[in-house]
C-alpha positions as a printed Julia matrix, in Angstrom:
245×3 Matrix{Float64}:
 -26.9    -53.16   12.99
 -26.02   -54.91    9.52
 -22.67   -55.68   11.06
 -24.05   -57.39   14.22
 -26.96   -59.42   12.06
 -24.26   -60.33    9.59
 -22.03   -62.05   12.82
 -24.99   -64.46   13.6
 -25.17   -65.17   10.49
 -28.23   -62.97    8.87
 -27.57   -61.25    5.66
 -24.16   -62.85    5.54
 -22.32   -63.65    3.06
 -22.91   -67.25    1.24
 -21.0    -70.16   -0.35
 -22.57   -72.61   -3.4
 -19.77   -75.04   -4.36
 -20.91   -76.22   -8.24
 -20.05   -79.88   -9.5
 -19.68   -80.5   -12.75
 -20.73   -84.41  -12.02
 -22.41   -85.68   -8.71
 -20.67   -88.85   -8.79
 -16.17   -89.52   -9.09
 -14.44   -92.6    -8.3
 -11.95   -92.48   -5.54
  -8.89   -92.08   -6.1
  -9.58   -89.47   -8.68
 -10.35   -85.67   -8.89
 -13.09   -83.58   -9.81
 -13.1    -79.92  -10.55
 -15.46   -77.65   -9.11
 -16.23   -74.05   -8.78
 -17.16   -72.26   -5.6
 -19.51   -69.11   -5.72
 -19.5    -66.43   -2.95
 -22.16   -63.91   -2.8
 -21.52   -60.48   -0.89
 -24.46   -59.99    2.41
 -25.55   -57.06    3.06
 -22.23   -55.9     4.57
 -18.26   -55.95    3.64
 -16.41   -58.89    5.28
 -13.47   -60.06    5.55
 -13.36   -63.94    5.01
  -9.94   -65.45    6.07
 -10.28   -68.34    4.04
 -12.58   -70.86    1.75
 -12.33   -74.3     3.93
 -13.92   -77.77    2.0
 -13.36   -81.14    4.42
 -14.43   -84.12    2.8
 -16.49   -86.08    5.78
 -18.9    -88.8     6.24
 -19.68   -91.09    9.62
 -18.82   -94.63   10.74
 -20.02   -96.45   13.49
 -18.34   -97.51   16.91
 -18.83   -99.16   20.2
 -20.15   -95.34   21.19
 -22.77   -95.03   19.01
 -22.37   -93.21   15.06
 -19.34   -90.69   14.55
 -18.54   -88.15   11.9
 -15.43   -88.2    10.24
 -13.38   -86.04    8.38
 -11.57   -88.04    4.97
  -9.52   -85.01    3.66
  -9.93   -81.45    4.63
  -8.09   -78.26    3.31
  -8.15   -74.69    2.52
  -8.41   -72.71   -1.28
  -7.99   -68.83   -0.66
  -5.7    -66.36    1.67
  -8.03   -63.56    3.28
  -9.81   -61.61    1.48
 -12.93   -59.14    1.4
 -16.22   -59.67    0.09
 -17.82   -56.55   -1.09
 -21.8    -56.42    0.05
 -23.51   -57.82   -2.84
 -20.4    -58.71   -4.72
 -20.5    -61.89   -6.7
 -17.45   -64.07   -6.5
 -15.99   -67.36   -8.21
 -13.24   -69.49   -7.62
 -11.88   -72.79   -9.21
 -10.52   -75.64   -7.65
  -9.61   -78.99   -8.01
 -11.29   -81.65   -5.24
  -9.14   -84.71   -4.7
 -10.44   -88.02   -3.67
  -8.31   -90.02   -1.55
  -8.23   -93.69   -2.18
  -9.57   -94.4     1.39
 -12.67   -92.75    0.78
 -15.69   -94.91    1.23
 -17.94   -95.81   -1.45
 -21.54   -94.72   -1.84
 -23.91   -97.33   -0.6
 -27.98   -97.21    0.77
 -26.1    -97.29    4.01
 -23.04   -94.55    3.35
 -23.27   -91.4     2.27
 -20.4    -88.91    1.47
 -20.31   -85.78    1.25
 -18.0    -81.57    0.67
 -18.66   -79.45    2.88
 -17.8    -75.61    1.86
 -17.31   -72.78    4.71
 -16.68   -69.54    4.17
 -13.68   -68.71    7.81
 -15.2    -65.01    9.03
 -13.54   -64.35   12.18
 -16.39   -63.25   15.01
 -18.84   -64.83   13.04
 -21.07   -67.77   12.12
 -19.33   -69.69    9.6
 -21.29   -69.65    5.92
 -21.65   -73.37    5.03
 -22.53   -75.34    1.73
 -22.93   -79.08    1.57
 -23.1    -81.47   -1.34
 -23.08   -84.97   -1.31
 -21.17   -87.29   -3.81
 -21.62   -90.73   -5.52
 -18.1    -92.02   -4.32
 -17.24   -94.76   -6.72
 -14.72   -97.9    -6.28
 -11.31   -97.9    -7.37
 -10.32   -99.73  -10.23
  -8.79  -101.9    -7.96
 -11.64  -102.37   -5.65
 -13.79  -102.49   -8.59
 -12.24  -105.25   -9.96
 -12.65  -107.34   -6.69
 -16.05  -107.04   -7.04
 -16.7   -107.74  -10.5
 -14.49  -110.96   -9.96
 -17.09  -112.0    -6.67
 -19.78  -111.25   -9.03
 -18.77  -113.68  -11.63
 -18.39  -116.5    -8.98
 -21.91  -115.63   -8.18
 -21.66  -113.19   -5.27
 -24.7   -110.38   -4.8
 -22.92  -106.94   -2.09
 -26.04  -107.89    0.3
 -24.88  -104.8     2.97
 -21.79  -102.4     3.41
 -20.94  -100.37    6.76
 -17.85   -98.17    7.51
 -16.49   -99.84   10.48
 -14.3    -98.11   13.85
 -10.81   -99.86   13.34
 -10.22   -99.65   17.22
  -9.18  -102.84   18.45
  -9.2   -104.91   15.02
  -6.81  -106.62   12.62
  -6.71  -103.66   10.26
  -3.87  -100.5     9.66
  -5.7    -97.99    7.92
  -4.42   -94.37    7.12
  -8.28   -93.31    8.71
  -9.65   -94.31   11.83
 -12.01   -96.86    9.99
 -12.63   -98.92    7.53
 -15.52  -100.07    5.09
 -17.3   -103.95    4.65
 -18.85  -105.51    2.59
 -21.09  -108.19    3.0
 -21.42  -110.5    -0.48
 -23.36  -113.2    -0.16
 -23.75  -116.11   -2.95
 -27.1   -116.38   -5.29
 -25.66  -118.68   -8.08
 -22.19  -121.02   -8.81
 -20.47  -123.42   -6.79
 -20.36  -121.41   -3.49
 -24.22  -121.51   -3.15
 -24.28  -124.31   -0.74
 -21.11  -124.18    0.91
 -21.39  -120.59    2.51
 -22.9   -118.24    4.11
 -21.74  -115.25    3.36
 -17.81  -113.33    2.53
 -17.17  -110.11    3.95
 -14.83  -108.16    2.65
 -12.72  -105.45    3.79
 -10.46  -103.32    1.01
  -7.78  -101.41    2.93
  -5.14   -99.34    0.78
  -1.09   -98.92    1.19
   1.24   -97.02   -0.29
   0.95   -98.85   -3.74
  -1.38  -101.67   -3.35
  -4.31  -102.66   -2.24
  -4.68  -105.78    0.52
  -8.84  -106.88    1.03
  -9.35  -108.43    3.97
 -11.71  -112.17    3.04
 -14.07  -112.96    5.69
 -15.78  -116.28    5.55
 -18.34  -117.42    6.81
 -19.25  -121.2     6.08
 -22.79  -123.1     5.98
 -21.77  -125.17    9.0
 -24.66  -125.42   10.8
 -26.27  -123.79   14.39
 -24.08  -125.34   16.16
 -20.71  -124.07   14.63
 -22.35  -120.54   14.08
 -23.38  -120.55   17.61
 -19.34  -121.18   18.42
 -18.06  -118.87   15.73
 -16.31  -121.73   14.62
 -18.49  -121.04   10.96
 -15.39  -117.69   10.44
 -12.67  -117.92    8.81
  -9.83  -115.51    7.22
  -7.63  -114.47    5.59
  -5.9   -111.32    3.25
  -5.23  -110.77   -0.21
  -2.38  -108.09   -1.84
  -4.02  -106.7    -5.24
  -1.33  -104.82   -6.75
  -2.69  -104.6   -10.05
  -5.96  -104.0   -11.56
  -5.93  -107.47  -13.56
  -9.25  -109.54  -13.42
  -7.85  -112.41  -15.17
  -5.51  -112.74  -11.98
  -7.93  -111.79   -9.54
 -10.43  -113.64  -10.06
  -9.1   -117.43   -9.58
  -7.2   -115.84   -6.43
 -10.56  -115.33   -4.73
 -12.43  -118.81   -5.83
  -9.33  -120.04   -4.73
  -9.31  -118.43   -1.42
 -12.55  -118.92   -0.68
 -12.71  -122.42   -1.07
  -9.64  -122.8     1.54
 -11.69  -121.53    4.27
 -15.54  -122.8     2.83
């Protein structure tokens, strides 16, 4: 009876991933310890697996997205009541979305058990921008812009070529400085390549109702960021916004 119950999740083994921090920078790694505790009966574990997940918005609504997934162990047996610990390193890819009020990222840990409900654990993490993305954000802040909103959007039918089927869009609005009366907002989409970061910019001008209704107030460009150099990025951003406003 215990075997039957464990197959439907009652008295089954459990898994818990313990992170030393709940914050990590995209493109970096974090150490983790996985705790596996046996249930009321011995169970064969085919693998411990991980998935780094978020969600994005498409024409059909919100969809789950797996940013990365991997396996930690080979098959093993966890005895009833036994406790085991596994150490691992979790790599957070550069294209992992930055967490905001509207964007969440989680690490899902699971035990792969044949012919049974897989026990699992979910841990939400705070993802900070890569260094190059952060420098772009800092430059916009220095130019008087503040982050207003952010969302992950599907790339289908868009101009973006990304390693995932979505990109993250950041909407900045001017609060001070030379662009306060010239620009309604600047939308930024970072897209990573092997060796650099491409930042797509869309500038919405303060052009009046007629222009807004015809979308004539929207203009686009892109910048290639090869190194996180604040002294070089801020004037390039400023010039791009001036040309589009």
